[in-house]
Coordinates of N, CA and C in Angstrom, one line a residue:
X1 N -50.7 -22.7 -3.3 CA -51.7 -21.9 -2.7 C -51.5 -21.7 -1.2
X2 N -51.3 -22.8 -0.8 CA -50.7 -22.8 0.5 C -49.8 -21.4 0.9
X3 N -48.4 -21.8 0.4 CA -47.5 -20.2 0.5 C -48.1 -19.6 0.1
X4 N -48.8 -19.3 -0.9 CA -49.8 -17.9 -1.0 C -50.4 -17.0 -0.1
X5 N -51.4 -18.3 0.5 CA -52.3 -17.8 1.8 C -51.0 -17.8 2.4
X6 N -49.9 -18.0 3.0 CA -49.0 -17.8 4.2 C -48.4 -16.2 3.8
X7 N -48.3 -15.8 2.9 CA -47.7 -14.6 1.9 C -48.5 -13.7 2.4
X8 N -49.9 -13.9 2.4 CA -51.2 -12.5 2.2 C -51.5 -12.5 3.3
X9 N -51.0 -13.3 4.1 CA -51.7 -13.8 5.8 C -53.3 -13.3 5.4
X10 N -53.5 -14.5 4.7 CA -55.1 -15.3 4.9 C -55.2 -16.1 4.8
X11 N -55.3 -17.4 5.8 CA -55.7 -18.8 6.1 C -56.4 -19.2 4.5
X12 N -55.3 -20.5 4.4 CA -56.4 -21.0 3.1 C -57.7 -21.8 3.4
X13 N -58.0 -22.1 5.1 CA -59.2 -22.5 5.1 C -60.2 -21.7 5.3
X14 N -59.7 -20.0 5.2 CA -60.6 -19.4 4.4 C -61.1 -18.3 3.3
X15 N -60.5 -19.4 2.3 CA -60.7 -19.2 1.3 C -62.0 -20.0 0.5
X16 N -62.3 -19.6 -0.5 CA -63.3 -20.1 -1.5 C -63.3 -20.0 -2.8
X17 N -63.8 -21.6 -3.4 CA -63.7 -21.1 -5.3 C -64.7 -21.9 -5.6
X18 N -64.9 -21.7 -7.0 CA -66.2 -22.0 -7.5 C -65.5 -23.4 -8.7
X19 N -66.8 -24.1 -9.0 CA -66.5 -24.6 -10.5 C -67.3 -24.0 -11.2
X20 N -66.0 -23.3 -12.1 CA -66.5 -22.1 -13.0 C -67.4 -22.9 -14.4
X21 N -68.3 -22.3 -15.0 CA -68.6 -23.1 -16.2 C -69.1 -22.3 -17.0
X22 N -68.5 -21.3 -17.3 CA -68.6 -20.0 -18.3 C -70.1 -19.7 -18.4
X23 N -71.0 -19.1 -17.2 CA -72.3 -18.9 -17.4 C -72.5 -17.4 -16.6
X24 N -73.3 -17.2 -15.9 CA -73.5 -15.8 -15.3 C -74.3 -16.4 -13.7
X25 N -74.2 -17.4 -13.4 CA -74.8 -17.7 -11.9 C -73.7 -17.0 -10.8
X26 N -74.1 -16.4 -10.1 CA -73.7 -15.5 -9.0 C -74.3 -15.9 -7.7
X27 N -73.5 -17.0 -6.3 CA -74.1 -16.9 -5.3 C -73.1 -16.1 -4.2
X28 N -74.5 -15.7 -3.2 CA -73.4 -15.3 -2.1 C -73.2 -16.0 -1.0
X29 N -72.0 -16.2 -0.6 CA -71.0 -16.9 0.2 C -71.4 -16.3 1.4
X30 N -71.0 -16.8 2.4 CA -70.7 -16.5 3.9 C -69.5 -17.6 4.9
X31 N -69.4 -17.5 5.6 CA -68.2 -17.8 6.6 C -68.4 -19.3 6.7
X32 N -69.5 -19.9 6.8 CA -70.2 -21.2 6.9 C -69.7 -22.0 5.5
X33 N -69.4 -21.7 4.4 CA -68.6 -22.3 3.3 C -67.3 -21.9 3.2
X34 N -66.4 -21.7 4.6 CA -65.1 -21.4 4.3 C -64.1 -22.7 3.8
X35 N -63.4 -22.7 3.2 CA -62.5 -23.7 2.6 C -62.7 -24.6 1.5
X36 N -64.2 -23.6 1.1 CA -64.8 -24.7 -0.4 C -64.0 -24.6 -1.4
X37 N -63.5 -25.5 -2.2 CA -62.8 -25.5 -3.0 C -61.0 -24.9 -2.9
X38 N -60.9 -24.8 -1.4 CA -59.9 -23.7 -1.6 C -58.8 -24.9 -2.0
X39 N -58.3 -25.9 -1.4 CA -57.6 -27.0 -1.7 C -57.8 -28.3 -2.9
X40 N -58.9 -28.6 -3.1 CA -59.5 -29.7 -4.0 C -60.9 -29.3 -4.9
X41 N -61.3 -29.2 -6.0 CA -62.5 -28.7 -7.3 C -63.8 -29.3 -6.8
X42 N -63.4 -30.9 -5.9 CA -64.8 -31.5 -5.2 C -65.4 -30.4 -4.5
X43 N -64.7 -29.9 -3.7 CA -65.8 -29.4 -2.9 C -66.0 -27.7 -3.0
X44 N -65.3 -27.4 -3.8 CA -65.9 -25.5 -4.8 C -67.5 -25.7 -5.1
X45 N -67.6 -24.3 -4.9 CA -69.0 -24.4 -5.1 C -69.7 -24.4 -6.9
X46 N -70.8 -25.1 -7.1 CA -70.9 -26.0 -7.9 C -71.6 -24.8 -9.1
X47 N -71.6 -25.2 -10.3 CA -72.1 -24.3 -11.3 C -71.8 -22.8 -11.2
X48 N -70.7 -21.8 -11.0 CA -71.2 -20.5 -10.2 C -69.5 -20.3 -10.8
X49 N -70.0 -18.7 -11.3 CA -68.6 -17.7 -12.4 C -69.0 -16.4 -11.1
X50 N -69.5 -16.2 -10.7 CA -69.7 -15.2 -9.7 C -69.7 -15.5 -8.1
X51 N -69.3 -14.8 -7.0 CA -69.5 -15.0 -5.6 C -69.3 -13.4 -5.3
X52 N -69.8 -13.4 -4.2 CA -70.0 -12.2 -3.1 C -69.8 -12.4 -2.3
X53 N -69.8 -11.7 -1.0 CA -69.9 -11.7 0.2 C -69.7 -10.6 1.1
X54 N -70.2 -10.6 2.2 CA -70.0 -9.2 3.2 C -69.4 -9.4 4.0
X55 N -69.2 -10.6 4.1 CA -68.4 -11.0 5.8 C -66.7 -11.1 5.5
X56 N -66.5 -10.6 6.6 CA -64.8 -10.3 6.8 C -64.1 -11.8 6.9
X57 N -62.8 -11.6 6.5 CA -61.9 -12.9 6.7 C -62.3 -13.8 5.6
X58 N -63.1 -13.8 5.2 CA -63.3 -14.8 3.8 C -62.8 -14.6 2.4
X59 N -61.7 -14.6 1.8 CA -61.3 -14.5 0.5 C -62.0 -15.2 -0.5
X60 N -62.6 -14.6 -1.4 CA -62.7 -15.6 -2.6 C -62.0 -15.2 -4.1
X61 N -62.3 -16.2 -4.5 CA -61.0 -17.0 -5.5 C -61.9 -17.1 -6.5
X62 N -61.0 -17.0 -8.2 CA -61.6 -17.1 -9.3 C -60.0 -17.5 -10.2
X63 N -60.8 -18.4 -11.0 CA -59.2 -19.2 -12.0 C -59.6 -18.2 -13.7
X64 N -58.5 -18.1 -13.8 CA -58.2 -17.5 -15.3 C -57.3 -18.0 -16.2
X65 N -57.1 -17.8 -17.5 CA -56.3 -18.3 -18.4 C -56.6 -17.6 -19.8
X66 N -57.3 -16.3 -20.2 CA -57.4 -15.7 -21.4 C -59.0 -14.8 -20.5
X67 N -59.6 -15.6 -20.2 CA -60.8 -14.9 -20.0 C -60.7 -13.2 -18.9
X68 N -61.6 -12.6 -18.8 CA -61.9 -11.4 -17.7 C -62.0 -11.6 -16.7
X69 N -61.1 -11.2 -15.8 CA -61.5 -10.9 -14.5 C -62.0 -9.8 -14.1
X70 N -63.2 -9.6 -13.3 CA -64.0 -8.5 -12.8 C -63.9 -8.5 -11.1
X71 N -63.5 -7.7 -10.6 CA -63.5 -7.5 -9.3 C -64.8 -5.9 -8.7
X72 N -65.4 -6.3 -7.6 CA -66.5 -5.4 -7.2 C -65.8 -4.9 -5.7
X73 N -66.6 -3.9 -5.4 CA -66.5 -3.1 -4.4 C -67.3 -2.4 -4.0
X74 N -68.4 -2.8 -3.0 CA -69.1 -1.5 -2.5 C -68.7 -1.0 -0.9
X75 N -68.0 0.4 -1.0 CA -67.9 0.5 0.4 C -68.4 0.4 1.2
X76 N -69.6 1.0 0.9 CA -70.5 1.4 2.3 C -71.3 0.0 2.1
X77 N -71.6 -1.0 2.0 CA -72.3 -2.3 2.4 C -71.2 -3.1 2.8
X78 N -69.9 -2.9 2.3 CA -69.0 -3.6 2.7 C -69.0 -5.0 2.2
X79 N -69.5 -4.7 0.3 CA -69.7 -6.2 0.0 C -68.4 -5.9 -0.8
X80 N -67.6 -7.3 -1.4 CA -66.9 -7.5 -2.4 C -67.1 -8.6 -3.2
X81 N -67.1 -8.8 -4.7 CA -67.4 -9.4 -5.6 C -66.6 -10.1 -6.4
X82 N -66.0 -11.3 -7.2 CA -65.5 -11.6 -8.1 C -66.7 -12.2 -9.2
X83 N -65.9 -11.7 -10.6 CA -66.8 -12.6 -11.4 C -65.6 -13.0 -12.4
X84 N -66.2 -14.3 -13.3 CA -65.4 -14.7 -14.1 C -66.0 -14.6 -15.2
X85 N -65.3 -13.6 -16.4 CA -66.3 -13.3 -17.6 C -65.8 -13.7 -19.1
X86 N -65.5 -15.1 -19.9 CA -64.8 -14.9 -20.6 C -66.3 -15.0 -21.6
X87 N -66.2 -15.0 -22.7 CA -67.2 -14.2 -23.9 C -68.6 -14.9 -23.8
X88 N -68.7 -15.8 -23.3 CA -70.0 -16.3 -22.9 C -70.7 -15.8 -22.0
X89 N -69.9 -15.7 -20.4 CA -70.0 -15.1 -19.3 C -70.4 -13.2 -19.3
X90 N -69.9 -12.6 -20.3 CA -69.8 -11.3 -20.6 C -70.5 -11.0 -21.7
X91 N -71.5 -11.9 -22.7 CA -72.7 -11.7 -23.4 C -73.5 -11.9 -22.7
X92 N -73.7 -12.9 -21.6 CA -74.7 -13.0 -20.2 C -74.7 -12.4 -18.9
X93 N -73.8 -11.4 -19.4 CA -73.7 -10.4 -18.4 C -73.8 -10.6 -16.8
X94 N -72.8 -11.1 -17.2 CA -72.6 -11.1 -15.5 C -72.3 -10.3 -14.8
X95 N -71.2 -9.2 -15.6 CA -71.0 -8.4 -14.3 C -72.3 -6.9 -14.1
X96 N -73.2 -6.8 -15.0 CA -74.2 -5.8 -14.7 C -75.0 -6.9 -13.6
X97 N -74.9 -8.1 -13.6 CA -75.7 -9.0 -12.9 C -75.4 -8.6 -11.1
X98 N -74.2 -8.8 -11.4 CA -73.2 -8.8 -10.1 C -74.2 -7.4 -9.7
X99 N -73.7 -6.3 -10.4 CA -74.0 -4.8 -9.8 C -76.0 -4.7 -9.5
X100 N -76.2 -5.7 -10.2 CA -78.2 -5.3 -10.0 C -78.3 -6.2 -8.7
X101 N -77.3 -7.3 -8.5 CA -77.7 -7.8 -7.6 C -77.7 -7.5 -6.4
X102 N -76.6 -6.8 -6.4 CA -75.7 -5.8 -5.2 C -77.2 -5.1 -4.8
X103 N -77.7 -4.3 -6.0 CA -78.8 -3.2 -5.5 C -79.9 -3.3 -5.3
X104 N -80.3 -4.8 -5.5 CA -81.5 -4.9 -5.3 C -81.7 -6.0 -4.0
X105 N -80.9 -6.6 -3.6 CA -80.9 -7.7 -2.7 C -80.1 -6.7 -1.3
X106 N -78.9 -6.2 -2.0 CA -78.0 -5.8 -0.9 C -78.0 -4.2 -0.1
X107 N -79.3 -3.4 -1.1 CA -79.5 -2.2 -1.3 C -78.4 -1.1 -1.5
X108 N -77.3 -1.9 -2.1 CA -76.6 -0.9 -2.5 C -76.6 0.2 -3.3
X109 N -76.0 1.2 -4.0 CA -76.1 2.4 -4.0 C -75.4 2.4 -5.5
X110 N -75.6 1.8 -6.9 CA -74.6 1.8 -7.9 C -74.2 2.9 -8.3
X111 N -74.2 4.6 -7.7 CA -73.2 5.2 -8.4 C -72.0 5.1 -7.1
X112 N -72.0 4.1 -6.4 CA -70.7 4.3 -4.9 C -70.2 3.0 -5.8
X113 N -70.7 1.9 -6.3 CA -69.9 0.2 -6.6 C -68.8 0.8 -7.2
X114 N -67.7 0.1 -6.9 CA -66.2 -0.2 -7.9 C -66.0 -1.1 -8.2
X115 N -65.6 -1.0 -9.7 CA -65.2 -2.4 -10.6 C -64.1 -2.5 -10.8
X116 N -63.2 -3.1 -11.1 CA -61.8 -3.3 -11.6 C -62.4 -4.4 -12.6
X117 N -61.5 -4.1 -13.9 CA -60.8 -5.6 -15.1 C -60.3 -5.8 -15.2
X118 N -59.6 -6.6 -14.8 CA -58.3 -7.8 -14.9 C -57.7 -7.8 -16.1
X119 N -56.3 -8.1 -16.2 CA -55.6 -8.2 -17.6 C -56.4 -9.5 -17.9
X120 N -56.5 -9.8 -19.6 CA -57.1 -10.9 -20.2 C -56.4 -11.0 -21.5
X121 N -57.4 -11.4 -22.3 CA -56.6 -12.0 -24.3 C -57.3 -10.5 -24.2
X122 N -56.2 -9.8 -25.2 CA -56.8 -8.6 -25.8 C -57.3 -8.6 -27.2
X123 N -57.9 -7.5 -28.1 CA -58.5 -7.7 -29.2 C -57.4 -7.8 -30.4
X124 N -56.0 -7.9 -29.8 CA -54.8 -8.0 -30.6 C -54.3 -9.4 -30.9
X125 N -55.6 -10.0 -30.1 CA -55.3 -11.8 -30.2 C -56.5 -12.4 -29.8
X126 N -57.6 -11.6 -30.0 CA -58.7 -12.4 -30.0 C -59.9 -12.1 -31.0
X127 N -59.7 -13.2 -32.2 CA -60.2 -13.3 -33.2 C -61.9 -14.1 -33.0
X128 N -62.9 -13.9 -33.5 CA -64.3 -14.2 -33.3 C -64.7 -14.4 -34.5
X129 N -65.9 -14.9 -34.5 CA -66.4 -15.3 -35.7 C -68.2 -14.5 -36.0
X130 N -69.0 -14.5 -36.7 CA -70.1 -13.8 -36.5 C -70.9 -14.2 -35.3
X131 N -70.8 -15.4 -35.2 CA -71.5 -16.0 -34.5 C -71.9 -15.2 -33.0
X132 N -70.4 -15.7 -32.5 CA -69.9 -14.2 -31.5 C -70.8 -13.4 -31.0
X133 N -70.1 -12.1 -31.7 CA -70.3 -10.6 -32.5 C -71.8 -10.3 -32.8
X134 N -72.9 -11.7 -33.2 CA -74.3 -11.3 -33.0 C -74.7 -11.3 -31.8
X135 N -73.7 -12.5 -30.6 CA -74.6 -12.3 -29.2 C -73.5 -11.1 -28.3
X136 N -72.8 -10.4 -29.2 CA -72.6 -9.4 -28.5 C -73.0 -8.0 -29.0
X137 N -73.5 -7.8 -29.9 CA -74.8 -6.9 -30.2 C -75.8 -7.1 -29.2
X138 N -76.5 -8.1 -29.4 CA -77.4 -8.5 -28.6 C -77.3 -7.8 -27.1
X139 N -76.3 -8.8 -26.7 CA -76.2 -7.7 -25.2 C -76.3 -6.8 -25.0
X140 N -75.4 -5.6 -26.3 CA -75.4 -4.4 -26.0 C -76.7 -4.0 -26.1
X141 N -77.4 -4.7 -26.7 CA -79.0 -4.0 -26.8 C -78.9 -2.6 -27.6
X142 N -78.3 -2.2 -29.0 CA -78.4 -1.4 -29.5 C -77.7 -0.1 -29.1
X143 N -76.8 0.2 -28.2 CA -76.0 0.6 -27.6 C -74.6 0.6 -28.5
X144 N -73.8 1.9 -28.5 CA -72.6 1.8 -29.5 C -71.7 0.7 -29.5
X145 N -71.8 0.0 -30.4 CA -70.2 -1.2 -30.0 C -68.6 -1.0 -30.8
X146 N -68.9 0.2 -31.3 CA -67.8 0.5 -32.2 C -66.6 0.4 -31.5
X147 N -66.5 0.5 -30.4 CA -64.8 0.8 -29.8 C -65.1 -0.4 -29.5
X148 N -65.8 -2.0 -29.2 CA -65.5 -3.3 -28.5 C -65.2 -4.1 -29.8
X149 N -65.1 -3.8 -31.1 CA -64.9 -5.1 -32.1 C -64.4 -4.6 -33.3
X150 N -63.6 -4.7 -34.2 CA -63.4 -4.7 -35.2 C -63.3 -5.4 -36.3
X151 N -63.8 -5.3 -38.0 CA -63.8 -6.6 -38.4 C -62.9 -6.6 -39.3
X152 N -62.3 -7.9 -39.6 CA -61.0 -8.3 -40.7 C -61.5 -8.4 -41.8
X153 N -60.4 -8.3 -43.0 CA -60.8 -8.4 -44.0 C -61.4 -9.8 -44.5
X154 N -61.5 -10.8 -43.6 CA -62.0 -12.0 -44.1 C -62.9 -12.3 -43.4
X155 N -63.5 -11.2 -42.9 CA -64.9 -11.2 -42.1 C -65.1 -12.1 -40.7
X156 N -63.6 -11.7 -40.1 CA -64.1 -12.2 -38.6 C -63.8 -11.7 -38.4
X157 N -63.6 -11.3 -36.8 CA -63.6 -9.8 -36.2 C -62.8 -10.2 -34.6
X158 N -61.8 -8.8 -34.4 CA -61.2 -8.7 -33.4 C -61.8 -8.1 -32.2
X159 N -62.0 -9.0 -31.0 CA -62.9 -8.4 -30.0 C -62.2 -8.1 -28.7
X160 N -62.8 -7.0 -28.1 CA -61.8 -6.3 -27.0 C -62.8 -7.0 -25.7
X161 N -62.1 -7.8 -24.9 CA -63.6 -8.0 -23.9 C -63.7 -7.6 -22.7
X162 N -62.1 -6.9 -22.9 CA -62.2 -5.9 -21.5 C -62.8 -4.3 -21.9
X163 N -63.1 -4.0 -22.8 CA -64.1 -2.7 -23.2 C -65.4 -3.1 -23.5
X164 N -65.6 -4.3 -23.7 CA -66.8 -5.1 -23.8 C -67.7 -4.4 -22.4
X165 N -67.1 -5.5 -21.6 CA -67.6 -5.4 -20.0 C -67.7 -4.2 -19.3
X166 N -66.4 -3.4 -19.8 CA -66.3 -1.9 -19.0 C -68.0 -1.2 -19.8
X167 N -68.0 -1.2 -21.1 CA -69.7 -0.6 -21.5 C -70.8 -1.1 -20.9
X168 N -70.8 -2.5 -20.9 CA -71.8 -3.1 -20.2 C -72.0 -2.6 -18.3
X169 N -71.0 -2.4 -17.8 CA -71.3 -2.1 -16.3 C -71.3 -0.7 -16.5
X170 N -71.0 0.0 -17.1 CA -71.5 1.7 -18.0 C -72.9 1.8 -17.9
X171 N -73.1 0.7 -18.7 CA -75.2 0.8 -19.4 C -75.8 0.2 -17.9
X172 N -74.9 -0.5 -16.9 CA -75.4 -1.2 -16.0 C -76.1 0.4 -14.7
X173 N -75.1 1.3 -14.8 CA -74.9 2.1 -13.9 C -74.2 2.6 -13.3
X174 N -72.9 1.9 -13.4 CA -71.6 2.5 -12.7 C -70.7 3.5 -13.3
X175 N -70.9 4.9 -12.8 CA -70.0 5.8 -13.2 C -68.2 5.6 -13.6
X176 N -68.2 6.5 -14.6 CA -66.9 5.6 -15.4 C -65.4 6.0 -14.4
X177 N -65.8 6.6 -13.8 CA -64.3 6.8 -12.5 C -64.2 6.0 -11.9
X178 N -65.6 5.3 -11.4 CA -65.2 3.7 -10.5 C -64.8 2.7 -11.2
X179 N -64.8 3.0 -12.7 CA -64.4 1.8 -13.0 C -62.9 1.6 -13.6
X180 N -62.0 1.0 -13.4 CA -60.3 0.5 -13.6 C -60.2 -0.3 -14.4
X181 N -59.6 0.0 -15.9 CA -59.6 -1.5 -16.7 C -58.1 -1.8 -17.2
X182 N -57.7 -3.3 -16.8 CA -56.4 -3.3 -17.7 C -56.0 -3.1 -19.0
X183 N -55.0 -3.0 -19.5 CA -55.0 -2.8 -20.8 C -53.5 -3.7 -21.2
X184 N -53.6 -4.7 -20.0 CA -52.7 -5.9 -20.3 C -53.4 -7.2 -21.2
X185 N -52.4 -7.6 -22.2 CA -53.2 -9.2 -22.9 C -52.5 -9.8 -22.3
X186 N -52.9 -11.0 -21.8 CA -52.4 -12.2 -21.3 C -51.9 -13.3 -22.7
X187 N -52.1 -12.7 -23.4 CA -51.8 -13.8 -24.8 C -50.2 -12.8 -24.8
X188 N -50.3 -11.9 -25.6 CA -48.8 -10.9 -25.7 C -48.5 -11.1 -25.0
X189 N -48.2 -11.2 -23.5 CA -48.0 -11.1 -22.3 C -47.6 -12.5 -22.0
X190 N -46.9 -13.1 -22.9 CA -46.8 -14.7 -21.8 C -46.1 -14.7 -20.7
X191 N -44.9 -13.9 -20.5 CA -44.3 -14.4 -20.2 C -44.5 -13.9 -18.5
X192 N -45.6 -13.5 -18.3 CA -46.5 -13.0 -17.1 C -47.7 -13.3 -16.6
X193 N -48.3 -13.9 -17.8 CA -49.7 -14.9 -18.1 C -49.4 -16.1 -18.2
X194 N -50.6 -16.6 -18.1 CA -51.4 -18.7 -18.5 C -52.3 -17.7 -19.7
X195 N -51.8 -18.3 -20.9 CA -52.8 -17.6 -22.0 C -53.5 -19.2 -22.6
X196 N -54.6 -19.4 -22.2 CA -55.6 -20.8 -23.0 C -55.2 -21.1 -24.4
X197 N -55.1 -20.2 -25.0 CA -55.2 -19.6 -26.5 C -53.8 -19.4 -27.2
X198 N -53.0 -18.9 -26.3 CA -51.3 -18.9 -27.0 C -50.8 -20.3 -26.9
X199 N -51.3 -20.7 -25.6 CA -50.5 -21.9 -25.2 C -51.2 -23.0 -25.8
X200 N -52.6 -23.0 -26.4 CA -53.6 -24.2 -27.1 C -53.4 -25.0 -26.2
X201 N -54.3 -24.5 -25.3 CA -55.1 -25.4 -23.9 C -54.2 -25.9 -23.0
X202 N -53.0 -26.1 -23.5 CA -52.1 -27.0 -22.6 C -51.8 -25.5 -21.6
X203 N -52.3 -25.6 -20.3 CA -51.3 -24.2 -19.6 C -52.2 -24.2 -18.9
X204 N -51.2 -23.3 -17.2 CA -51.8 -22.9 -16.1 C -52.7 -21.6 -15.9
X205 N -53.8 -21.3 -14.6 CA -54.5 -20.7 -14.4 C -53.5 -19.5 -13.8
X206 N -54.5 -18.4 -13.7 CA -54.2 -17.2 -12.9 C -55.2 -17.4 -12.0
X207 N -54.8 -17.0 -10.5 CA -56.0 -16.9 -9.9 C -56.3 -15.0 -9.6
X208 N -57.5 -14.8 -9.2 CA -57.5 -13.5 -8.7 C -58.8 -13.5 -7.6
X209 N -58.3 -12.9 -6.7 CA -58.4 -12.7 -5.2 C -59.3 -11.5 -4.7
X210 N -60.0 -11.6 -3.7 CA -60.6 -10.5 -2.9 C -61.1 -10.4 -1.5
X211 N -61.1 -10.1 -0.9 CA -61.7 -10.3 0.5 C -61.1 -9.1 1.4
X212 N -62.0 -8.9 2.2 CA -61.4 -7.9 3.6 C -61.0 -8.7 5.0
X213 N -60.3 -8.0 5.6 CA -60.0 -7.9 6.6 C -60.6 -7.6 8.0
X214 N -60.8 -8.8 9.0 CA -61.9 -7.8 10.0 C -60.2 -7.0 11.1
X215 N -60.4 -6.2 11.6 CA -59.6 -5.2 12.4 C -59.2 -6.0 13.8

């Protein structure tokens, strides 16, 4: 991490990461928690798949290994967002969370937000069970889900959770130009990926990154 931050020229003490715990809590950060978590898990900030922030020079940081990465952008507030969305996190909607929060707390403007989705497990390797698939109806709230799931002949079903989330921040408000999705699996993809799931738990994180620059 170290070389990293020397690579991107951004100081790792300020940086920030969370202890992710596959939920939808989103806080926002400021300059005053610079270096949480950025070297040791004690001191990341505690319960929290989401962070924000407005303030310049502060990177924050999100760990991956099959799940979604969601990255925000609002220009004109000058906020940026990470969320961490793997199927729990993305039936609890975090990233329409991210975007309502943005507009109601930060008054931003959701046809200006930009999303990006991170390469993740694609629906070419990620098998579910009904269980699933009912709290992802649910979410959709009645909303088409034909392009996010398909089901096998032995009645579990292959789930896309990067078109998942791209619908959901759709139904959220964000016009579909701002939004960027990968169409990388990190399972197919080993040999570029930490896949949770190819590798059966034993294997490393991806991190993914965001922050601005003050001039």
């Amino acid at each position: 991490r170290i070389e990293f931050a020397e690579t991107i020229h951004f100081p790792i003490q300020n940086w920030v990461g969370s202890k992710q715990v596959h939920g939808a809590n989103i806080v926002k950060v400021t300059k005053n928690v610079s270096g949480a978590g950025s070297l040791d898990f004690e001191s990341a900030i505690p319960d929290t798949d989401g962070l924000y922030t407005a303030d310049e020079d502060l990177l924050l940081t999100s760990l991956y290994a099959d799940c979604v990465p969601l990255y925000f952008y609002a220009p004109n507030e000058k906020l940026v967002g990470l969320a961490h969305a793997g199927w729990k996190g993305t039936v609890a909607k975090i990233g329409p969370k991210m975007v309502e929060t943005w507009c109601e707390k930060e008054n931003a403007d959701v046809q200006t937000i930009k999303a990006a989705i991170g390469p993740s497990i694609g629906d070419c390797c990620y098998e579910v069970d009904d269980r699933v698939i009912s709290e992802v109806k649910a979410a959709l709230a009645g909303a088409d889900d034909v392009s996010v799931y398909k089901e096998n002949e032995d009645g579990k079903y292959q789930l896309n959770l990067q078109k998942l989330n791209e619908k959901l921040l759709l139904l959220a408000g964000l016009l579909p130009e701002n939004i960027t999705v990968s169409d990388q699996c990190t399972s197919c993809e080993n040999d570029l990926f930490f896949s949770h799931r190819k590798d059966r738990g034993k294997t490393g994180r991806m991190m993914s990154f965001i922050g601005t620059k003050g001039v």
